[in-house]
């Protein structure tokens, strides 16, 4: 029994890792399209390592794909002892994927532009920010990392006790403001701030949307079939509680299920298939921590 359980757990972990890698790749691809197709042609500078790489590209023509890789790995070497092994491995994978994707996409969109630079620049910045933010949201919500200024922020937090929010604001504002030295334009700074705000909003929206959790309380005579089906089909745990109907004085079984919001329709479909007359209560949870959900930090 223990061997079978371990094999199932290993298989589930492999499938989860494959799923995470797929969405991390999709997220980085989305970020890469927004960055290379909409931002670089408009010469906008954002925060983070991508912003530094954009500055180097505008000033010296240095390929962003190479500078993103070099800058991230340089910071990883400097901060190696201050970072966890898991963060380092995830960062190496994410940064390598990003460098390769941007290295492929930039010459492609240079030869086949999908926008006309200078025309409706603000709209291009909004589209690029939305795509980049949504892409990063996919990466972060599936335990990925793109490194960047997260490495510097970790160091500032450890050695100077600076909060993550303040450190991030300080670094991003410094990078965006430095574009004035190159372009001598306040407009470029405004576009950089607009990009950062839109990207942050979209990133938070994607992360919070994928992590929203719901709780089901199910009362049904077919509680055994429903519990088994949710276990096997939705891959969520079920807790059974003994209860008693106050009006009928009959014993009832209550099933409690915690699931992600995007899994709720599957839960409803299976309940309806087994017992269309089941009593189901659904409520949103402020947060769920533990195995299968978020880690307690």
PDB file of C-alpha atoms in Angstrom:
ATOM      1  CA  UNK A   1       0.000   0.000   0.000  1.00  0.00           C
ATOM      2  CA  UNK A   2       2.806   2.408   0.945  1.00  0.00           C
ATOM      3  CA  UNK A   3       4.682   1.677  -2.313  1.00  0.00           C
ATOM      4  CA  UNK A   4       1.581   2.295  -4.405  1.00  0.00           C
ATOM      5  CA  UNK A   5       0.873   5.524  -2.552  1.00  0.00           C
ATOM      6  CA  UNK A   6       4.459   6.709  -3.081  1.00  0.00           C
ATOM      7  CA  UNK A   7       4.284   5.892  -6.807  1.00  0.00           C
ATOM      8  CA  UNK A   8       1.038   7.817  -7.143  1.00  0.00           C
ATOM      9  CA  UNK A   9       2.565  10.771  -5.302  1.00  0.00           C
ATOM     10  CA  UNK A  10       5.634  10.701  -7.540  1.00  0.00           C
ATOM     11  CA  UNK A  11       3.454  10.544 -10.674  1.00  0.00           C
ATOM     12  CA  UNK A  12       1.342  13.451  -9.427  1.00  0.00           C
ATOM     13  CA  UNK A  13       4.484  15.482  -8.711  1.00  0.00           C
ATOM     14  CA  UNK A  14       5.822  14.736 -12.207  1.00  0.00           C
ATOM     15  CA  UNK A  15       2.542  15.787 -13.820  1.00  0.00           C
ATOM     16  CA  UNK A  16       2.430  18.930 -11.692  1.00  0.00           C
ATOM     17  CA  UNK A  17       6.012  19.789 -12.661  1.00  0.00           C
ATOM     18  CA  UNK A  18       5.237  19.248 -16.348  1.00  0.00           C
ATOM     19  CA  UNK A  19       2.150  21.462 -16.039  1.00  0.00           C
ATOM     20  CA  UNK A  20       4.158  24.161 -14.238  1.00  0.00           C
ATOM     21  CA  UNK A  21       6.900  24.100 -16.890  1.00  0.00           C
ATOM     22  CA  UNK A  22       4.326  24.417 -19.664  1.00  0.00           C
ATOM     23  CA  UNK A  23       2.698  27.478 -18.094  1.00  0.00           C
ATOM     24  CA  UNK A  24       6.080  28.988 -17.227  1.00  0.00           C
ATOM     25  CA  UNK A  25       7.092  28.644 -20.881  1.00  0.00           C
ATOM     26  CA  UNK A  26       3.738  30.112 -21.991  1.00  0.00           C
ATOM     27  CA  UNK A  27       4.134  33.014 -19.555  1.00  0.00           C
ATOM     28  CA  UNK A  28       7.687  33.804 -20.667  1.00  0.00           C
ATOM     29  CA  UNK A  29       6.583  33.579 -24.318  1.00  0.00           C
ATOM     30  CA  UNK A  30       3.781  36.070 -23.614  1.00  0.00           C
ATOM     31  CA  UNK A  31       6.228  38.363 -21.821  1.00  0.00           C
ATOM     32  CA  UNK A  32       8.702  38.046 -24.680  1.00  0.00           C
ATOM     33  CA  UNK A  33       6.115  39.053 -27.301  1.00  0.00           C
ATOM     34  CA  UNK A  34       5.048  42.104 -25.296  1.00  0.00           C
ATOM     35  CA  UNK A  35       8.674  43.110 -24.670  1.00  0.00           C
ATOM     36  CA  UNK A  36      10.095  42.600 -28.172  1.00  0.00           C
ATOM     37  CA  UNK A  37       7.064  43.479 -30.337  1.00  0.00           C
ATOM     38  CA  UNK A  38       5.616  46.458 -28.455  1.00  0.00           C
ATOM     39  CA  UNK A  39       8.204  47.885 -26.037  1.00  0.00           C
ATOM     40  CA  UNK A  40      11.616  47.716 -27.724  1.00  0.00           C
ATOM     41  CA  UNK A  41      10.411  49.307 -31.012  1.00  0.00           C
ATOM     42  CA  UNK A  42       8.964  52.243 -29.010  1.00  0.00           C
ATOM     43  CA  UNK A  43      12.192  52.671 -26.984  1.00  0.00           C
ATOM     44  CA  UNK A  44      10.456  52.539 -23.607  1.00  0.00           C
ATOM     45  CA  UNK A  45      12.433  51.796 -20.428  1.00  0.00           C
ATOM     46  CA  UNK A  46      10.792  49.823 -17.641  1.00  0.00           C
ATOM     47  CA  UNK A  47      12.109  48.638 -14.286  1.00  0.00           C
ATOM     48  CA  UNK A  48      14.116  45.524 -13.556  1.00  0.00           C
ATOM     49  CA  UNK A  49      16.813  43.772 -15.527  1.00  0.00           C
ATOM     50  CA  UNK A  50      14.696  44.014 -18.674  1.00  0.00           C
ATOM     51  CA  UNK A  51      14.797  47.807 -18.295  1.00  0.00           C
ATOM     52  CA  UNK A  52      18.591  47.822 -17.904  1.00  0.00           C
ATOM     53  CA  UNK A  53      18.872  45.544 -20.937  1.00  0.00           C
ATOM     54  CA  UNK A  54      16.597  47.879 -22.916  1.00  0.00           C
ATOM     55  CA  UNK A  55      18.843  50.843 -22.003  1.00  0.00           C
ATOM     56  CA  UNK A  56      21.942  48.952 -23.129  1.00  0.00           C
ATOM     57  CA  UNK A  57      20.191  48.063 -26.386  1.00  0.00           C
ATOM     58  CA  UNK A  58      19.096  51.643 -27.112  1.00  0.00           C
ATOM     59  CA  UNK A  59      22.522  53.081 -26.226  1.00  0.00           C
ATOM     60  CA  UNK A  60      24.934  50.498 -27.660  1.00  0.00           C
ATOM     61  CA  UNK A  61      22.825  48.041 -29.690  1.00  0.00           C
ATOM     62  CA  UNK A  62      23.685  45.231 -27.262  1.00  0.00           C
ATOM     63  CA  UNK A  63      21.176  42.337 -27.700  1.00  0.00           C
ATOM     64  CA  UNK A  64      18.733  42.221 -24.731  1.00  0.00           C
ATOM     65  CA  UNK A  65      18.715  38.413 -24.750  1.00  0.00           C
ATOM     66  CA  UNK A  66      22.426  38.322 -23.910  1.00  0.00           C
ATOM     67  CA  UNK A  67      22.373  41.190 -21.401  1.00  0.00           C
ATOM     68  CA  UNK A  68      19.391  39.672 -19.535  1.00  0.00           C
ATOM     69  CA  UNK A  69      21.297  36.406 -19.180  1.00  0.00           C
ATOM     70  CA  UNK A  70      24.611  38.030 -18.217  1.00  0.00           C
ATOM     71  CA  UNK A  71      23.103  40.464 -15.696  1.00  0.00           C
ATOM     72  CA  UNK A  72      20.992  37.820 -13.988  1.00  0.00           C
ATOM     73  CA  UNK A  73      23.787  35.295 -13.688  1.00  0.00           C
ATOM     74  CA  UNK A  74      26.186  37.969 -12.432  1.00  0.00           C
ATOM     75  CA  UNK A  75      23.722  38.871  -9.678  1.00  0.00           C
ATOM     76  CA  UNK A  76      23.169  35.195  -8.879  1.00  0.00           C
ATOM     77  CA  UNK A  77      26.915  34.717  -8.370  1.00  0.00           C
ATOM     78  CA  UNK A  78      27.121  37.787  -6.132  1.00  0.00           C
ATOM     79  CA  UNK A  79      24.086  36.813  -4.054  1.00  0.00           C
ATOM     80  CA  UNK A  80      24.531  33.024  -4.159  1.00  0.00           C
ATOM     81  CA  UNK A  81      24.963  32.609  -0.393  1.00  0.00           C
ATOM     82  CA  UNK A  82      21.982  34.810   0.424  1.00  0.00           C
ATOM     83  CA  UNK A  83      19.551  32.874  -1.807  1.00  0.00           C
ATOM     84  CA  UNK A  84      17.919  29.497  -1.311  1.00  0.00           C
ATOM     85  CA  UNK A  85      18.822  26.588  -3.570  1.00  0.00           C
ATOM     86  CA  UNK A  86      15.239  26.304  -4.851  1.00  0.00           C
ATOM     87  CA  UNK A  87      15.114  30.002  -5.804  1.00  0.00           C
ATOM     88  CA  UNK A  88      18.481  29.720  -7.562  1.00  0.00           C
ATOM     89  CA  UNK A  89      17.453  26.670  -9.629  1.00  0.00           C
ATOM     90  CA  UNK A  90      14.093  28.210 -10.585  1.00  0.00           C
ATOM     91  CA  UNK A  91      15.825  31.455 -11.544  1.00  0.00           C
ATOM     92  CA  UNK A  92      18.401  29.703 -13.744  1.00  0.00           C
ATOM     93  CA  UNK A  93      15.630  27.836 -15.596  1.00  0.00           C
ATOM     94  CA  UNK A  94      13.435  30.928 -15.979  1.00  0.00           C
ATOM     95  CA  UNK A  95      16.228  33.273 -17.062  1.00  0.00           C
ATOM     96  CA  UNK A  96      17.596  30.758 -19.585  1.00  0.00           C
ATOM     97  CA  UNK A  97      14.152  30.290 -21.120  1.00  0.00           C
ATOM     98  CA  UNK A  98      13.583  34.047 -21.260  1.00  0.00           C
ATOM     99  CA  UNK A  99      16.952  34.730 -22.901  1.00  0.00           C
ATOM    100  CA  UNK A 100      16.355  32.103 -25.579  1.00  0.00           C
ATOM    101  CA  UNK A 101      12.793  33.257 -26.318  1.00  0.00           C
ATOM    102  CA  UNK A 102      13.741  36.965 -26.497  1.00  0.00           C
ATOM    103  CA  UNK A 103      16.774  36.055 -28.629  1.00  0.00           C
ATOM    104  CA  UNK A 104      14.436  34.367 -31.127  1.00  0.00           C
ATOM    105  CA  UNK A 105      11.587  36.881 -31.026  1.00  0.00           C
ATOM    106  CA  UNK A 106      13.552  40.131 -31.281  1.00  0.00           C
ATOM    107  CA  UNK A 107      15.054  39.560 -34.760  1.00  0.00           C
ATOM    108  CA  UNK A 108      11.737  38.073 -35.896  1.00  0.00           C
ATOM    109  CA  UNK A 109       9.726  41.169 -34.939  1.00  0.00           C
ATOM    110  CA  UNK A 110      12.492  43.435 -36.246  1.00  0.00           C
ATOM    111  CA  UNK A 111      12.132  41.822 -39.676  1.00  0.00           C
ATOM    112  CA  UNK A 112       8.335  41.444 -39.375  1.00  0.00           C
ATOM    113  CA  UNK A 113       7.033  44.325 -37.228  1.00  0.00           C
ATOM    114  CA  UNK A 114       3.415  44.137 -36.098  1.00  0.00           C
ATOM    115  CA  UNK A 115       3.279  47.815 -35.087  1.00  0.00           C
ATOM    116  CA  UNK A 116       4.452  51.103 -36.578  1.00  0.00           C
ATOM    117  CA  UNK A 117       6.762  52.691 -34.017  1.00  0.00           C
ATOM    118  CA  UNK A 118       5.731  56.213 -33.026  1.00  0.00           C
ATOM    119  CA  UNK A 119       2.093  55.799 -33.995  1.00  0.00           C
ATOM    120  CA  UNK A 120      -0.248  55.456 -31.012  1.00  0.00           C
ATOM    121  CA  UNK A 121       2.730  54.905 -28.716  1.00  0.00           C
ATOM    122  CA  UNK A 122       0.698  54.974 -25.502  1.00  0.00           C
ATOM    123  CA  UNK A 123      -1.572  52.160 -26.743  1.00  0.00           C
ATOM    124  CA  UNK A 124       1.482  50.085 -27.642  1.00  0.00           C
ATOM    125  CA  UNK A 125       2.869  50.601 -24.131  1.00  0.00           C
ATOM    126  CA  UNK A 126      -0.456  49.518 -22.601  1.00  0.00           C
ATOM    127  CA  UNK A 127      -0.607  46.376 -24.765  1.00  0.00           C
ATOM    128  CA  UNK A 128       3.033  45.530 -24.049  1.00  0.00           C
ATOM    129  CA  UNK A 129       2.519  46.115 -20.324  1.00  0.00           C
ATOM    130  CA  UNK A 130      -0.614  43.959 -20.215  1.00  0.00           C
ATOM    131  CA  UNK A 131       1.059  41.078 -22.089  1.00  0.00           C
ATOM    132  CA  UNK A 132       4.252  41.289 -20.043  1.00  0.00           C
ATOM    133  CA  UNK A 133       2.380  41.507 -16.735  1.00  0.00           C
ATOM    134  CA  UNK A 134       0.076  38.609 -17.594  1.00  0.00           C
ATOM    135  CA  UNK A 135       3.083  36.545 -18.679  1.00  0.00           C
ATOM    136  CA  UNK A 136       4.911  37.199 -15.400  1.00  0.00           C
ATOM    137  CA  UNK A 137       1.705  36.367 -13.528  1.00  0.00           C
ATOM    138  CA  UNK A 138       1.609  32.946 -15.200  1.00  0.00           C
ATOM    139  CA  UNK A 139       5.257  32.375 -14.329  1.00  0.00           C
ATOM    140  CA  UNK A 140       4.903  33.349 -10.663  1.00  0.00           C
ATOM    141  CA  UNK A 141       1.604  31.519 -10.138  1.00  0.00           C
ATOM    142  CA  UNK A 142       3.267  28.276 -11.282  1.00  0.00           C
ATOM    143  CA  UNK A 143       6.305  28.596  -8.990  1.00  0.00           C
ATOM    144  CA  UNK A 144       8.594  30.033 -11.656  1.00  0.00           C
ATOM    145  CA  UNK A 145      11.125  32.846 -11.353  1.00  0.00           C
ATOM    146  CA  UNK A 146      12.645  35.259 -13.838  1.00  0.00           C
ATOM    147  CA  UNK A 147      15.263  36.525 -11.404  1.00  0.00           C
ATOM    148  CA  UNK A 148      15.828  40.151 -12.229  1.00  0.00           C
ATOM    149  CA  UNK A 149      15.824  42.692  -9.436  1.00  0.00           C
ATOM    150  CA  UNK A 150      14.306  40.069  -7.087  1.00  0.00           C
ATOM    151  CA  UNK A 151      17.923  39.078  -6.408  1.00  0.00           C
ATOM    152  CA  UNK A 152      18.955  42.622  -5.480  1.00  0.00           C
ATOM    153  CA  UNK A 153      15.795  43.044  -3.401  1.00  0.00           C
ATOM    154  CA  UNK A 154      16.637  39.859  -1.465  1.00  0.00           C
ATOM    155  CA  UNK A 155      20.090  41.294  -0.674  1.00  0.00           C
ATOM    156  CA  UNK A 156      18.745  44.711   0.355  1.00  0.00           C
ATOM    157  CA  UNK A 157      16.196  43.024   2.598  1.00  0.00           C
ATOM    158  CA  UNK A 158      18.802  40.805   4.236  1.00  0.00           C
ATOM    159  CA  UNK A 159      21.615  43.300   4.825  1.00  0.00           C
ATOM    160  CA  UNK A 160      19.782  46.648   5.125  1.00  0.00           C
ATOM    161  CA  UNK A 161      16.387  45.493   6.469  1.00  0.00           C
ATOM    162  CA  UNK A 162      14.678  47.331   3.613  1.00  0.00           C
ATOM    163  CA  UNK A 163      11.141  46.115   2.880  1.00  0.00           C
ATOM    164  CA  UNK A 164      10.514  44.340  -0.416  1.00  0.00           C
ATOM    165  CA  UNK A 165       8.018  46.985  -1.551  1.00  0.00           C
ATOM    166  CA  UNK A 166      10.344  49.912  -0.879  1.00  0.00           C
ATOM    167  CA  UNK A 167      13.325  48.125  -2.402  1.00  0.00           C
ATOM    168  CA  UNK A 168      11.375  47.323  -5.568  1.00  0.00           C
ATOM    169  CA  UNK A 169      10.097  50.901  -5.897  1.00  0.00           C
ATOM    170  CA  UNK A 170      13.575  52.344  -5.325  1.00  0.00           C
ATOM    171  CA  UNK A 171      15.204  50.104  -7.960  1.00  0.00           C
ATOM    172  CA  UNK A 172      12.489  50.504 -10.609  1.00  0.00           C
ATOM    173  CA  UNK A 173      12.300  54.284 -10.226  1.00  0.00           C
ATOM    174  CA  UNK A 174      16.094  54.529 -10.462  1.00  0.00           C
ATOM    175  CA  UNK A 175      16.205  52.479 -13.691  1.00  0.00           C
ATOM    176  CA  UNK A 176      13.276  54.282 -15.336  1.00  0.00           C
ATOM    177  CA  UNK A 177      14.591  57.726 -14.347  1.00  0.00           C
ATOM    178  CA  UNK A 178      18.022  56.921 -15.767  1.00  0.00           C
ATOM    179  CA  UNK A 179      16.447  56.867 -19.252  1.00  0.00           C
ATOM    180  CA  UNK A 180      16.478  60.692 -19.083  1.00  0.00           C
ATOM    181  CA  UNK A 181      20.272  60.623 -19.442  1.00  0.00           C
ATOM    182  CA  UNK A 182      19.899  58.817 -22.781  1.00  0.00           C
ATOM    183  CA  UNK A 183      16.754  60.413 -24.253  1.00  0.00           C
ATOM    184  CA  UNK A 184      16.499  63.748 -22.359  1.00  0.00           C
ATOM    185  CA  UNK A 185      12.739  63.259 -22.318  1.00  0.00           C
ATOM    186  CA  UNK A 186      10.272  63.233 -19.428  1.00  0.00           C
ATOM    187  CA  UNK A 187       7.797  61.559 -21.780  1.00  0.00           C
ATOM    188  CA  UNK A 188       9.943  58.422 -21.840  1.00  0.00           C
ATOM    189  CA  UNK A 189       9.873  58.309 -18.032  1.00  0.00           C
ATOM    190  CA  UNK A 190       6.071  58.668 -18.029  1.00  0.00           C
ATOM    191  CA  UNK A 191       5.758  55.781 -20.510  1.00  0.00           C
ATOM    192  CA  UNK A 192       8.054  53.671 -18.338  1.00  0.00           C
ATOM    193  CA  UNK A 193       5.939  54.350 -15.250  1.00  0.00           C
ATOM    194  CA  UNK A 194       2.740  53.584 -17.215  1.00  0.00           C
ATOM    195  CA  UNK A 195       4.209  50.277 -18.386  1.00  0.00           C
ATOM    196  CA  UNK A 196       5.203  49.341 -14.820  1.00  0.00           C
ATOM    197  CA  UNK A 197       1.765  50.161 -13.390  1.00  0.00           C
ATOM    198  CA  UNK A 198      -0.118  48.221 -16.083  1.00  0.00           C
ATOM    199  CA  UNK A 199       2.251  45.239 -15.870  1.00  0.00           C
ATOM    200  CA  UNK A 200       1.972  45.142 -12.054  1.00  0.00           C
ATOM    201  CA  UNK A 201      -1.835  45.270 -12.182  1.00  0.00           C
ATOM    202  CA  UNK A 202      -2.087  42.486 -14.791  1.00  0.00           C
ATOM    203  CA  UNK A 203       0.482  40.371 -12.950  1.00  0.00           C
ATOM    204  CA  UNK A 204      -1.444  40.635  -9.657  1.00  0.00           C
ATOM    205  CA  UNK A 205      -4.735  39.938 -11.434  1.00  0.00           C
ATOM    206  CA  UNK A 206      -3.429  36.708 -12.983  1.00  0.00           C
ATOM    207  CA  UNK A 207      -1.781  35.536  -9.746  1.00  0.00           C
ATOM    208  CA  UNK A 208      -4.787  36.262  -7.534  1.00  0.00           C
ATOM    209  CA  UNK A 209      -7.182  34.797 -10.096  1.00  0.00           C
ATOM    210  CA  UNK A 210      -5.333  31.476 -10.238  1.00  0.00           C
ATOM    211  CA  UNK A 211      -4.900  31.263  -6.445  1.00  0.00           C
ATOM    212  CA  UNK A 212      -8.457  32.055  -5.414  1.00  0.00           C
ATOM    213  CA  UNK A 213      -9.872  29.214  -3.360  1.00  0.00           C
ATOM    214  CA  UNK A 214     -13.418  28.111  -2.622  1.00  0.00           C
ATOM    215  CA  UNK A 215     -14.970  25.890   0.017  1.00  0.00           C
ATOM    216  CA  UNK A 216     -17.847  23.502  -0.633  1.00  0.00           C
ATOM    217  CA  UNK A 217     -20.202  22.053   1.956  1.00  0.00           C
ATOM    218  CA  UNK A 218     -22.146  19.207   0.374  1.00  0.00           C
ATOM    219  CA  UNK A 219     -25.109  17.316   1.846  1.00  0.00           C
ATOM    220  CA  UNK A 220     -26.258  14.303  -0.145  1.00  0.00           C
ATOM    221  CA  UNK A 221     -27.385  10.713   0.312  1.00  0.00           C
ATOM    222  CA  UNK A 222     -24.809   9.810  -2.330  1.00  0.00           C
ATOM    223  CA  UNK A 223     -21.985  11.270  -0.256  1.00  0.00           C
ATOM    224  CA  UNK A 224     -19.714   8.246  -0.755  1.00  0.00           C
ATOM    225  CA  UNK A 225     -19.879   8.408  -4.570  1.00  0.00           C
ATOM    226  CA  UNK A 226     -19.413  12.188  -4.537  1.00  0.00           C
ATOM    227  CA  UNK A 227     -16.420  11.989  -2.190  1.00  0.00           C
ATOM    228  CA  UNK A 228     -14.747   9.218  -4.235  1.00  0.00           C
ATOM    229  CA  UNK A 229     -15.357  11.057  -7.505  1.00  0.00           C
ATOM    230  CA  UNK A 230     -13.932  14.360  -6.229  1.00  0.00           C
ATOM    231  CA  UNK A 231     -10.881  12.482  -4.925  1.00  0.00           C
ATOM    232  CA  UNK A 232     -10.246  10.634  -8.190  1.00  0.00           C
ATOM    233  CA  UNK A 233     -11.461  13.112 -10.836  1.00  0.00           C
ATOM    234  CA  UNK A 234     -10.737  16.538  -9.342  1.00  0.00           C
ATOM    235  CA  UNK A 235      -7.801  15.323  -7.212  1.00  0.00           C
ATOM    236  CA  UNK A 236      -8.958  17.212  -4.137  1.00  0.00           C
ATOM    237  CA  UNK A 237      -9.291  15.993  -0.579  1.00  0.00           C
ATOM    238  CA  UNK A 238     -12.689  15.532   1.049  1.00  0.00           C
ATOM    239  CA  UNK A 239     -13.517  15.675   4.757  1.00  0.00           C
ATOM    240  CA  UNK A 240     -16.700  14.008   6.048  1.00  0.00           C
ATOM    241  CA  UNK A 241     -18.449  15.317   9.149  1.00  0.00           C
ATOM    242  CA  UNK A 242     -21.301  13.642  11.015  1.00  0.00           C
ATOM    243  CA  UNK A 243     -24.315  15.927  11.304  1.00  0.00           C
ATOM    244  CA  UNK A 244     -27.980  15.930  12.216  1.00  0.00           C
ATOM    245  CA  UNK A 245     -30.902  17.730  10.607  1.00  0.00           C
ATOM    246  CA  UNK A 246     -32.615  19.717  13.361  1.00  0.00           C
ATOM    247  CA  UNK A 247     -36.036  19.678  11.705  1.00  0.00           C
ATOM    248  CA  UNK A 248     -36.038  16.053  10.491  1.00  0.00           C
ATOM    249  CA  UNK A 249     -33.851  14.741  13.351  1.00  0.00           C
ATOM    250  CA  UNK A 250     -32.181  12.503  10.753  1.00  0.00           C
ATOM    251  CA  UNK A 251     -28.448  11.844  10.646  1.00  0.00           C
ATOM    252  CA  UNK A 252     -26.676  13.446   7.684  1.00  0.00           C
ATOM    253  CA  UNK A 253     -23.162  13.361   6.269  1.00  0.00           C
ATOM    254  CA  UNK A 254     -21.507  16.671   5.403  1.00  0.00           C
ATOM    255  CA  UNK A 255     -18.663  16.769   2.912  1.00  0.00           C
ATOM    256  CA  UNK A 256     -16.187  19.660   3.053  1.00  0.00           C
ATOM    257  CA  UNK A 257     -14.041  20.285  -0.030  1.00  0.00           C
ATOM    258  CA  UNK A 258     -11.394  22.960  -0.590  1.00  0.00           C
ATOM    259  CA  UNK A 259     -10.486  23.669  -4.221  1.00  0.00           C
ATOM    260  CA  UNK A 260      -9.194  26.336  -6.542  1.00  0.00           C
ATOM    261  CA  UNK A 261     -11.791  28.630  -8.076  1.00  0.00           C
ATOM    262  CA  UNK A 262     -11.094  27.291 -11.587  1.00  0.00           C
ATOM    263  CA  UNK A 263     -11.839  23.755 -10.311  1.00  0.00           C
ATOM    264  CA  UNK A 264     -15.258  24.695  -8.913  1.00  0.00           C
ATOM    265  CA  UNK A 265     -17.131  24.010 -12.162  1.00  0.00           C
ATOM    266  CA  UNK A 266     -15.714  20.468 -12.277  1.00  0.00           C
ATOM    267  CA  UNK A 267     -16.896  19.902  -8.700  1.00  0.00           C
ATOM    268  CA  UNK A 268     -20.394  21.145  -9.554  1.00  0.00           C
ATOM    269  CA  UNK A 269     -20.563  19.023 -12.709  1.00  0.00           C
ATOM    270  CA  UNK A 270     -19.669  15.814 -10.862  1.00  0.00           C
ATOM    271  CA  UNK A 271     -22.116  16.549  -8.026  1.00  0.00           C
ATOM    272  CA  UNK A 272     -24.900  17.210 -10.535  1.00  0.00           C
ATOM    273  CA  UNK A 273     -24.103  13.993 -12.405  1.00  0.00           C
ATOM    274  CA  UNK A 274     -24.277  11.878  -9.223  1.00  0.00           C
ATOM    275  CA  UNK A 275     -27.031  13.664  -7.289  1.00  0.00           C
ATOM    276  CA  UNK A 276     -28.856  16.596  -8.962  1.00  0.00           C
ATOM    277  CA  UNK A 277     -30.788  17.232  -5.704  1.00  0.00           C
ATOM    278  CA  UNK A 278     -27.712  17.542  -3.459  1.00  0.00           C
ATOM    279  CA  UNK A 279     -27.549  20.576  -1.174  1.00  0.00           C
ATOM    280  CA  UNK A 280     -24.368  22.487  -1.977  1.00  0.00           C
ATOM    281  CA  UNK A 281     -22.963  25.597  -0.346  1.00  0.00           C
ATOM    282  CA  UNK A 282     -20.032  27.414  -1.976  1.00  0.00           C
ATOM    283  CA  UNK A 283     -18.033  30.207  -0.324  1.00  0.00           C
ATOM    284  CA  UNK A 284     -14.814  32.041  -1.136  1.00  0.00           C
ATOM    285  CA  UNK A 285     -11.858  31.667   1.194  1.00  0.00           C
ATOM    286  CA  UNK A 286      -9.524  34.475   2.201  1.00  0.00           C
ATOM    287  CA  UNK A 287      -6.628  32.048   1.940  1.00  0.00           C
ATOM    288  CA  UNK A 288      -5.864  28.321   2.124  1.00  0.00           C
ATOM    289  CA  UNK A 289      -2.426  27.106   3.127  1.00  0.00           C
ATOM    290  CA  UNK A 290      -0.982  23.618   3.166  1.00  0.00           C
ATOM    291  CA  UNK A 291      -0.474  20.680   0.821  1.00  0.00           C
ATOM    292  CA  UNK A 292      -1.979  21.340  -2.608  1.00  0.00           C
ATOM    293  CA  UNK A 293      -2.402  25.051  -1.936  1.00  0.00           C
ATOM    294  CA  UNK A 294      -0.131  27.950  -0.870  1.00  0.00           C
ATOM    295  CA  UNK A 295       2.767  27.485   1.497  1.00  0.00           C
ATOM    296  CA  UNK A 296       2.687  29.123   4.906  1.00  0.00           C
ATOM    297  CA  UNK A 297       5.299  31.908   4.799  1.00  0.00           C
TER     298      UNK A 297
END
